[in-house]
């Protein structure tokens, strides 16, 4: 029994090592992410990480029977970084293909990050590309924003037309008044049936009708 357990331990150790087939390296920056509220990485955190990876594998494949014991960690450093593999639950001496592990991690990346209060930048799976954050939806519906913009443009157009109409009307009245004043200045009046210009007393104009009569008399 001891020989069997030793053989299994050696085999599992061979499965999880740096750059092993289907192995992934993880780098965690707890201090950078949480500052003074940073927690220590210990055996409990390792257990939670294994549980989250097992959860991701089971959620990725509804037929998966992955257990926490199928997730192996190795080369754990204080900074914190480590390697992990997921073993096949049916054989337990071979690893799950890396493509399946990567797909499961990408599918559940937000859940894993939330479990450790981290993000893609502070919880890095070095050989697994980061997932894009879900787009932020505005609190106000887009159609309502477009409707508001169109309504503002319509109101601005109506106000512009009203103001321009008022200005044109004022200009027309002003032109009409100036034209009437000009006509009054050149108005011709009739006196005794003979048309004559209006007298301008200030300019001492002489009525031409009477001027013609004065010329008939010669001075002595």
XYZ file of N, CA and C in Angstrom:
660
model
N 0.827 -1.206 0.000
C 0.000 0.000 0.000
C 0.869 1.266 0.000
N 1.933 1.213 0.803
C 2.834 2.365 0.846
C 3.516 2.573 -0.498
N 3.904 1.457 -1.132
C 4.542 1.569 -2.433
C 3.578 2.157 -3.469
N 2.310 1.731 -3.371
C 1.306 2.250 -4.307
C 1.098 3.743 -4.121
N 0.951 4.169 -2.846
C 0.768 5.593 -2.567
C 1.974 6.408 -3.002
N 3.155 5.846 -2.814
C 4.376 6.550 -3.227
C 4.425 6.702 -4.736
N 4.035 5.646 -5.433
C 4.040 5.681 -6.893
C 3.049 6.721 -7.409
N 1.850 6.775 -6.768
C 0.842 7.752 -7.169
C 1.335 9.172 -6.911
N 1.980 9.389 -5.753
C 2.494 10.714 -5.417
C 3.558 11.146 -6.410
N 4.443 10.190 -6.779
C 5.496 10.530 -7.746
C 4.879 10.853 -9.102
N 3.879 10.050 -9.486
C 3.227 10.286 -10.774
C 2.530 11.648 -10.793
N 1.863 11.987 -9.707
C 1.177 13.278 -9.635
C 2.185 14.423 -9.631
N 3.339 14.209 -8.991
C 4.382 15.229 -8.980
C 4.938 15.453 -10.378
N 4.992 14.400 -11.166
C 5.467 14.537 -12.534
C 4.460 15.283 -13.401
N 3.182 15.169 -13.036
C 2.151 15.854 -13.812
C 2.198 17.361 -13.601
N 2.460 17.789 -12.353
C 2.469 19.218 -12.036
C 3.893 19.681 -11.790
N 4.443 20.345 -12.766
C 5.762 20.948 -12.657
C 5.856 22.056 -13.701
N 6.789 22.988 -13.540
C 6.885 24.099 -14.497
C 7.039 23.617 -15.927
N 6.244 24.223 -16.795
C 6.274 23.944 -18.235
C 5.883 22.511 -18.571
N 5.184 21.857 -17.653
C 4.695 20.512 -17.952
C 3.542 20.615 -18.944
N 3.251 19.501 -19.580
C 2.150 19.478 -20.537
C 0.826 19.781 -19.830
N 0.049 20.686 -20.398
C -1.260 21.087 -19.877
C -1.183 21.816 -18.531
N 0.009 22.309 -18.168
C 0.158 23.057 -16.917
C 0.074 24.560 -17.199
N -0.451 25.310 -16.225
C -0.610 26.757 -16.354
C 0.018 27.445 -15.144
N 0.698 28.556 -15.423
C 1.285 29.340 -14.337
C 0.345 30.473 -13.958
N 0.256 30.708 -12.639
C -0.608 31.765 -12.105
C 0.252 32.727 -11.296
N -0.004 34.021 -11.489
C 0.693 35.050 -10.713
C -0.362 35.941 -10.066
N -0.248 36.113 -8.742
C -1.247 36.867 -7.980
C -0.576 38.044 -7.288
N -1.181 39.234 -7.409
C -0.662 40.445 -6.771
C -1.707 40.968 -5.789
N -1.747 40.371 -4.612
C -2.775 40.726 -3.624
C -2.512 42.109 -3.044
N -1.252 42.400 -2.722
C -0.897 43.689 -2.130
C -1.199 44.827 -3.099
N -0.904 44.627 -4.361
C -1.174 45.665 -5.371
C -2.660 45.930 -5.505
N -3.450 44.873 -5.397
C -4.890 45.016 -5.599
C -5.602 45.586 -4.377
N -5.213 45.161 -3.186
C -5.967 45.508 -1.987
C -5.239 46.436 -1.022
N -3.940 46.661 -1.241
C -3.199 47.569 -0.371
C -3.161 47.090 1.068
N -3.586 47.966 1.994
C -3.562 47.624 3.427
C -4.555 46.523 3.781
N -5.525 46.289 2.921
C -6.519 45.237 3.183
C -6.117 43.891 2.581
N -4.876 43.780 2.163
C -4.412 42.533 1.538
C -4.441 41.384 2.553
N -4.819 40.220 2.075
C -4.845 39.022 2.923
C -3.638 38.151 2.596
N -3.319 37.237 3.509
C -2.172 36.340 3.319
C -2.587 35.146 2.469
N -1.681 34.747 1.587
C -1.941 33.543 0.779
C -1.472 32.327 1.562
N -2.408 31.467 1.926
C -2.085 30.306 2.742
C -2.793 29.081 2.194
N -2.806 28.006 2.984
C -3.414 26.748 2.541
C -4.905 26.910 2.272
N -5.571 27.768 3.042
C -7.007 27.986 2.822
C -7.270 28.638 1.467
N -6.408 29.612 1.105
C -6.559 30.269 -0.196
C -6.260 29.279 -1.323
N -5.295 28.401 -1.111
C -4.991 27.387 -2.116
C -6.177 26.445 -2.299
N -6.803 26.090 -1.187
C -7.983 25.216 -1.255
C -9.105 25.919 -2.031
N -9.306 27.231 -1.762
C -10.341 27.980 -2.487
C -10.018 28.049 -3.972
N -8.740 28.223 -4.309
C -8.364 28.267 -5.728
C -8.674 26.932 -6.401
N -8.308 25.829 -5.760
C -8.616 24.511 -6.325
C -10.120 24.333 -6.502
N -10.883 24.791 -5.499
C -12.339 24.657 -5.577
C -12.906 25.472 -6.744
N -12.359 26.660 -6.967
C -12.855 27.497 -8.057
C -12.499 26.902 -9.417
N -11.316 26.322 -9.541
C -10.934 25.679 -10.808
C -11.825 24.464 -11.052
N -12.065 23.663 -9.990
C -12.957 22.510 -10.130
C -14.369 22.966 -10.517
N -14.819 24.053 -9.902
C -16.130 24.610 -10.243
C -16.170 25.024 -11.708
N -15.111 25.689 -12.183
C -15.062 26.129 -13.580
C -15.108 24.930 -14.526
N -14.379 23.863 -14.197
C -14.366 22.675 -15.056
C -15.735 22.001 -15.075
N -16.388 21.908 -13.930
C -17.705 21.266 -13.868
C -18.760 22.111 -14.572
N -18.636 23.419 -14.479
C -19.593 24.301 -15.138
C -19.363 24.334 -16.640
N -18.118 24.197 -17.070
C -17.816 24.190 -18.494
C -18.408 22.961 -19.169
N -18.311 21.827 -18.499
C -18.859 20.576 -19.044
C -19.825 19.992 -18.033
N -21.091 19.908 -18.424
C -22.113 19.418 -17.497
C -21.877 17.959 -17.104
N -21.103 17.218 -17.924
C -20.821 15.820 -17.620
C -19.536 15.640 -16.821
N -18.858 16.760 -16.513
C -17.583 16.680 -15.822
C -17.786 16.250 -14.374
N -16.878 15.442 -13.909
C -16.916 14.979 -12.507
C -15.650 15.431 -11.781
N -15.099 16.546 -12.192
C -13.869 17.047 -11.586
C -14.093 17.351 -10.105
N -13.149 16.890 -9.290
C -13.173 17.139 -7.852
C -12.025 18.077 -7.484
N -12.073 18.586 -6.261
C -11.000 19.466 -5.797
C -9.671 18.726 -5.819
N -9.699 17.423 -5.524
C -8.465 16.629 -5.499
C -7.839 16.483 -6.886
N -8.616 16.779 -7.936
C -8.079 16.678 -9.293
C -7.261 17.903 -9.697
N -7.297 18.948 -8.897
C -6.539 20.172 -9.187
C -5.255 20.136 -8.364
N -4.129 20.114 -9.037
C -2.833 20.024 -8.374
C -2.089 21.349 -8.489
N -1.493 21.782 -7.362
C -0.672 22.984 -7.332
C 0.771 22.601 -7.020
N 1.698 23.324 -7.609
C 3.102 23.066 -7.342
C 3.925 24.334 -7.537
N 5.150 24.303 -7.010
C 6.089 25.431 -7.118
C 5.465 26.747 -6.632
N 4.837 26.682 -5.476
C 4.224 27.874 -4.898
C 5.311 28.758 -4.300
N 5.302 30.043 -4.664
C 6.287 31.000 -4.143
C 5.598 32.016 -3.238
N 6.389 32.735 -2.455
C 5.838 33.708 -1.512
C 5.283 34.942 -2.198
N 5.551 35.179 -3.454
C 5.282 36.488 -4.056
C 3.872 36.721 -4.587
N 2.910 36.058 -4.946
C 2.602 34.642 -4.938
C 2.523 34.184 -6.394
N 3.140 33.040 -6.700
C 2.987 32.444 -8.021
C 3.056 30.936 -7.870
N 2.450 30.220 -8.793
C 2.456 28.760 -8.737
C 2.001 28.211 -10.081
N 2.160 26.900 -10.248
C 1.677 26.185 -11.428
C 0.546 25.254 -10.991
N -0.359 24.981 -11.920
C -1.428 24.023 -11.609
C -1.800 23.228 -12.852
N -2.302 22.031 -12.601
C -2.851 21.167 -13.651
C -4.154 20.577 -13.141
N -4.962 20.100 -14.056
C -6.210 19.415 -13.703
C -6.093 17.994 -14.220
N -6.186 17.046 -13.315
C -6.053 15.641 -13.712
C -7.399 15.077 -14.141
N -7.335 14.045 -14.944
C -8.540 13.356 -15.412
C -9.112 12.538 -14.261
N -10.374 12.806 -13.902
C -10.977 12.135 -12.745
C -11.142 10.638 -12.956
N -11.234 10.190 -14.198
C -11.425 8.753 -14.454
C -10.126 7.969 -14.340
N -9.011 8.621 -14.675
C -7.725 7.917 -14.650
C -6.824 8.427 -13.530
N -6.867 9.735 -13.280
C -6.129 10.377 -12.201
C -4.614 10.332 -12.392
N -4.164 9.846 -13.528
C -2.715 9.826 -13.798
C -2.409 10.563 -15.097
N -3.446 11.146 -15.696
C -3.267 11.974 -16.892
C -3.964 13.304 -16.671
N -3.571 14.277 -17.418
C -4.134 15.617 -17.237
C -5.185 15.914 -18.296
N -6.100 16.806 -17.931
C -7.117 17.274 -18.871
C -6.418 18.155 -19.903
N -6.763 18.030 -21.178
C -6.131 18.869 -22.201
C -6.172 20.352 -21.839
N -5.069 21.027 -22.131
C -4.975 22.436 -21.775
C -6.043 23.294 -22.431
N -6.491 22.937 -23.623
C -7.513 23.724 -24.321
C -8.827 23.735 -23.544
N -9.167 22.592 -22.919
C -10.402 22.528 -22.137
C -10.273 23.354 -20.863
N -9.111 23.253 -20.209
C -8.894 24.040 -18.995
C -8.953 25.536 -19.317
N -8.317 25.928 -20.413
C -8.320 27.343 -20.810
C -9.733 27.829 -21.091
N -10.523 27.026 -21.804
C -11.901 27.414 -22.115
C -12.728 27.548 -20.840
N -12.530 26.638 -19.892
C -13.279 26.691 -18.630
C -12.892 27.920 -17.816
N -11.600 28.236 -17.775
C -11.145 29.411 -17.026
C -11.690 30.693 -17.656
N -11.610 30.785 -18.972
C -12.106 31.988 -19.659
C -13.609 32.157 -19.443
N -14.334 31.060 -19.433
C -15.774 31.109 -19.267
C -16.168 31.591 -17.867
N -15.357 31.279 -16.873
C -15.699 31.590 -15.480
C -14.703 32.571 -14.848
N -14.023 33.354 -15.692
C -12.971 34.238 -15.179
C -13.503 35.244 -14.163
N -14.639 35.824 -14.427
C -15.189 36.817 -13.501
C -15.531 36.208 -12.145
N -16.036 34.973 -12.141
C -16.364 34.308 -10.881
C -15.106 34.012 -10.082
N -14.053 33.612 -10.760
C -12.785 33.321 -10.077
C -12.188 34.610 -9.513
N -12.180 35.670 -10.312
C -11.668 36.947 -9.828
C -12.437 37.436 -8.603
N -13.755 37.331 -8.652
C -14.588 37.801 -7.542
C -14.315 37.028 -6.262
N -14.017 35.747 -6.385
C -13.757 34.930 -5.196
C -12.537 35.416 -4.434
N -11.565 35.997 -5.142
C -10.327 36.462 -4.510
C -10.242 37.993 -4.441
N -11.322 38.682 -4.810
C -11.372 40.152 -4.799
C -10.296 40.751 -5.693
N -10.020 40.099 -6.816
C -8.964 40.523 -7.724
C -9.539 40.781 -9.114
N -8.653 41.124 -10.045
C -9.045 41.385 -11.428
C -8.110 40.634 -12.362
N -8.339 40.785 -13.678
C -7.473 40.114 -14.654
C -6.025 40.578 -14.548
N -5.823 41.816 -14.060
C -4.467 42.350 -13.952
C -3.748 41.882 -12.691
N -4.490 41.534 -11.659
C -3.869 41.102 -10.404
C -3.997 39.598 -10.153
N -4.816 38.920 -10.946
C -4.879 37.450 -10.921
C -4.643 36.996 -12.356
N -3.387 36.694 -12.670
C -2.988 36.442 -14.049
C -2.771 34.956 -14.304
N -3.462 34.433 -15.299
C -3.181 33.118 -15.859
C -2.299 33.388 -17.084
N -0.998 33.147 -16.949
C -0.042 33.674 -17.917
C -0.252 33.156 -19.333
N -0.723 31.942 -19.500
C -0.925 31.381 -20.843
C -2.383 31.453 -21.291
N -3.215 32.131 -20.487
C -4.628 32.271 -20.828
C -4.908 33.752 -21.016
N -5.367 34.133 -22.193
C -5.619 35.544 -22.484
C -6.742 36.079 -21.608
N -6.622 37.350 -21.265
C -7.618 37.985 -20.411
C -8.937 38.125 -21.151
N -10.003 38.017 -20.422
C -11.330 38.201 -21.002
C -11.674 39.673 -20.969
N -12.474 40.091 -21.931
C -12.913 41.480 -21.982
C -14.021 41.698 -20.964
N -13.973 42.859 -20.305
C -15.023 43.199 -19.345
C -16.338 43.424 -20.086
N -17.450 43.045 -19.468
C -18.737 43.259 -20.135
C -18.981 44.736 -20.367
N -19.569 45.081 -21.508
C -19.806 46.506 -21.802
C -20.718 47.139 -20.767
N -20.406 48.380 -20.420
C -21.204 49.110 -19.436
C -22.424 49.691 -20.135
N -23.599 49.327 -19.654
C -24.831 49.826 -20.246
C -25.222 51.128 -19.564
N -25.519 52.168 -20.327
C -25.925 53.438 -19.708
C -27.241 53.291 -18.972
N -27.390 54.059 -17.891
C -28.620 53.995 -17.105
C -29.824 54.477 -17.907
N -29.587 55.399 -18.850
C -30.658 55.901 -19.715
C -30.649 55.140 -21.037
N -31.797 54.621 -21.483
C -31.831 53.889 -22.755
C -31.321 54.733 -23.916
N -30.671 54.066 -24.867
C -30.097 54.777 -26.014
C -31.183 55.475 -26.826
N -32.324 54.798 -27.008
C -33.385 55.394 -27.827
C -33.898 56.682 -27.198
N -33.904 56.748 -25.853
C -34.374 57.950 -25.186
C -33.384 59.103 -25.389
N -32.085 58.786 -25.395
C -31.063 59.801 -25.637
C -31.208 60.361 -27.057
N -31.377 59.453 -28.045
C -31.542 59.890 -29.442
C -32.798 60.738 -29.594
N -33.894 60.309 -28.951
C -35.144 61.069 -29.028
C -34.967 62.461 -28.443
N -34.243 62.571 -27.318
C -34.005 63.870 -26.696
C -33.199 64.790 -27.590
N -32.166 64.227 -28.247
C -31.342 65.031 -29.145
C -32.170 65.543 -30.325
N -32.967 64.657 -30.934
C -33.801 65.056 -32.077
C -34.810 66.117 -31.661
N -35.426 65.936 -30.483
C -36.414 66.911 -29.998
C -35.768 68.273 -29.767
N -34.567 68.286 -29.214
C -33.860 69.558 -29.001
C -33.563 70.258 -30.320
N -33.166 69.483 -31.341
C -32.898 70.065 -32.655
C -34.158 70.666 -33.263
N -35.292 69.973 -33.106
C -36.556 70.477 -33.655
C -36.960 71.774 -32.960
N -36.871 71.796 -31.624
C -37.225 73.000 -30.860
C -36.310 74.160 -31.240
N -35.004 73.880 -31.389
C -34.057 74.932 -31.776
C -34.401 75.479 -33.165
N -34.804 74.594 -34.099
C -35.191 75.034 -35.432
C -36.430 75.919 -35.414
N -37.425 75.536 -34.589
C -38.654 76.339 -34.492
C -38.351 77.720 -33.917
N -37.537 77.756 -32.862
C -37.173 79.039 -32.251
C -36.427 79.920 -33.254
N -35.531 79.301 -34.027
C -34.783 80.062 -35.035
C -35.719 80.655 -36.081
N -36.691 79.866 -36.545
C -37.640 80.365 -37.541
C -38.484 81.508 -36.988
N -38.910 81.393 -35.723
C -39.724 82.455 -35.124
C -38.925 83.753 -35.006
N -37.692 83.617 -34.495
C -36.850 84.813 -34.327
C -36.537 85.455 -35.672
N -36.188 84.643 -36.682
C -35.881 85.203 -38.002
C -37.107 85.855 -38.625
N -38.309 85.281 -38.387
C -39.541 85.885 -38.905
C -39.818 87.237 -38.264
N -39.594 87.325 -36.944
C -39.795 88.604 -36.247
C -38.831 89.657 -36.765
N -37.576 89.258 -36.963
C -36.578 90.199 -37.459
C -36.931 90.690 -38.870
N -37.397 89.780 -39.734
C -37.788 90.169 -41.084
C -38.978 91.125 -41.058
N -39.933 90.838 -40.143
C -41.113 91.698 -40.042
C -40.714 93.103 -39.573
N -39.821 93.182 -38.590
C -39.347 94.486 -38.120
C -38.609 95.239 -39.223
N -37.792 94.524 -39.973
C -37.060 95.153 -41.060
C -38.007 95.666 -42.137
N -39.053 94.903 -42.428
C -40.023 95.319 -43.437
C -40.761 96.571 -42.994
N -41.156 96.617 -41.716
C -41.837 97.799 -41.188
C -40.918 99.020 -41.210
N -39.648 98.796 -40.892
C -38.697 99.902 -40.901
C -38.515 100.463 -42.310
N -38.388 99.550 -43.303
C -38.238 99.990 -44.693
C -39.471 100.750 -45.162
N -40.659 100.258 -44.742
C -41.905 100.934 -45.139
C -41.984 102.332 -44.534
N -41.564 102.464 -43.279
C -41.606 103.778 -42.618
C -40.645 104.746 -43.288
N -39.445 104.276 -43.611
C -38.464 105.132 -44.285
C -38.974 105.568 -45.652
N -39.664 104.682 -46.364
C -40.187 105.015 -47.681
C -41.277 106.087 -47.562
N -42.139 105.969 -46.551
C -43.190 106.961 -46.345
C -42.599 108.322 -46.004
N -41.560 108.324 -45.168
C -40.916 109.599 -44.818
C -40.298 110.268 -46.040
N -39.713 109.453 -46.911
C -39.110 110.001 -48.123
C -40.167 110.592 -49.044
N -41.313 109.916 -49.139
C -42.386 110.412 -49.982
C -42.947 111.720 -49.445
N -43.010 111.868 -48.123
C -43.507 113.095 -47.532
C -42.593 114.275 -47.852
N -41.287 114.016 -47.929
C -40.328 115.075 -48.205
C -40.464 115.599 -49.633
N -40.794 114.729 -50.559
C -40.887 115.136 -51.966
C -42.320 115.361 -52.403
N -43.227 115.440 -51.440
C -44.646 115.595 -51.766
C -44.888 116.964 -52.435
N -45.703 116.987 -53.471
C -46.050 118.211 -54.213
C -47.479 118.618 -53.864
N -47.669 119.852 -53.513
C -48.997 120.359 -53.143
C -49.567 121.235 -54.265
N -50.867 121.427 -54.225
C -51.543 122.262 -55.195
C -52.044 123.531 -54.512
N -51.703 124.632 -55.077
C -52.211 125.906 -54.568
C -52.842 126.665 -55.742
N -54.145 126.980 -55.613
C -54.884 127.667 -56.671
C -54.825 126.904 -58.000
N -54.826 125.594 -57.905
C -54.809 124.776 -59.115
C -53.479 124.673 -59.776
N -52.442 125.331 -59.187
C -51.104 125.273 -59.788
C -50.205 124.449 -58.892
N -49.570 123.383 -59.400
C -48.702 122.553 -58.551
C -47.446 123.326 -58.179
N -47.065 123.221 -56.917
C -45.839 123.866 -56.455
C -45.250 123.075 -55.309
N -43.968 123.252 -55.105
C -43.289 122.556 -54.030
C -43.644 123.188 -52.702
N -43.593 122.398 -51.674
C -43.858 122.923 -50.337
C -42.766 123.887 -49.946
N -43.157 124.984 -49.304
C -42.202 125.992 -48.915
C -41.402 125.560 -47.711
N -40.140 125.846 -47.781
C -39.284 125.591 -46.643
C -38.894 126.943 -46.089
N -39.574 127.406 -45.021
C -39.397 128.746 -44.479
C -37.996 128.951 -43.943
N -37.428 127.894 -43.386
C -36.092 128.011 -42.809
C -35.077 128.291 -43.901
N -35.279 127.693 -45.096
C -34.330 127.907 -46.190
C -34.662 129.163 -46.990
N -35.776 129.903 -46.644
C -36.187 131.153 -47.306
C -36.400 130.952 -48.788
N -37.116 129.885 -49.137
C -37.437 129.666 -50.541
C -38.544 130.619 -50.962
N -38.527 131.042 -52.235
C -39.528 131.970 -52.775
C -40.411 131.226 -53.743
N -41.664 131.428 -53.606
C -42.616 130.787 -54.501
C -42.418 131.319 -55.915
N -42.183 130.434 -56.850
C -41.880 130.829 -58.216
C -43.031 131.496 -58.926
N -44.273 131.300 -58.498
C -45.447 131.889 -59.147
C -45.445 133.396 -58.978
N -45.167 133.825 -57.730
C -45.153 135.262 -57.457
C -43.884 135.919 -57.963
N -42.797 135.155 -58.043
C -41.547 135.723 -58.542
C -41.723 136.168 -59.996
N -42.518 135.477 -60.789
C -42.707 135.827 -62.198
C -43.443 137.173 -62.321
N -44.400 137.481 -61.390
C -45.130 138.738 -61.448
C -44.244 139.920 -61.102
N -43.293 139.701 -60.189
C -42.416 140.816 -59.778
C -41.495 141.245 -60.897
N -41.191 140.377 -61.807
C -40.252 140.718 -62.866
C -40.852 141.672 -63.910
N -42.209 141.790 -63.897
C -42.864 142.683 -64.867
C -42.675 144.163 -64.507
N -42.426 144.412 -63.271
C -42.220 145.795 -62.856
C -40.764 146.095 -62.751
N -40.356 147.194 -63.357
C -38.949 147.569 -63.285
C -38.783 148.577 -62.172
N -37.709 148.490 -61.572
C -37.425 149.430 -60.464
C -37.093 150.801 -61.006
N -37.422 151.823 -60.238
C -37.161 153.211 -60.639
C -35.704 153.542 -60.441
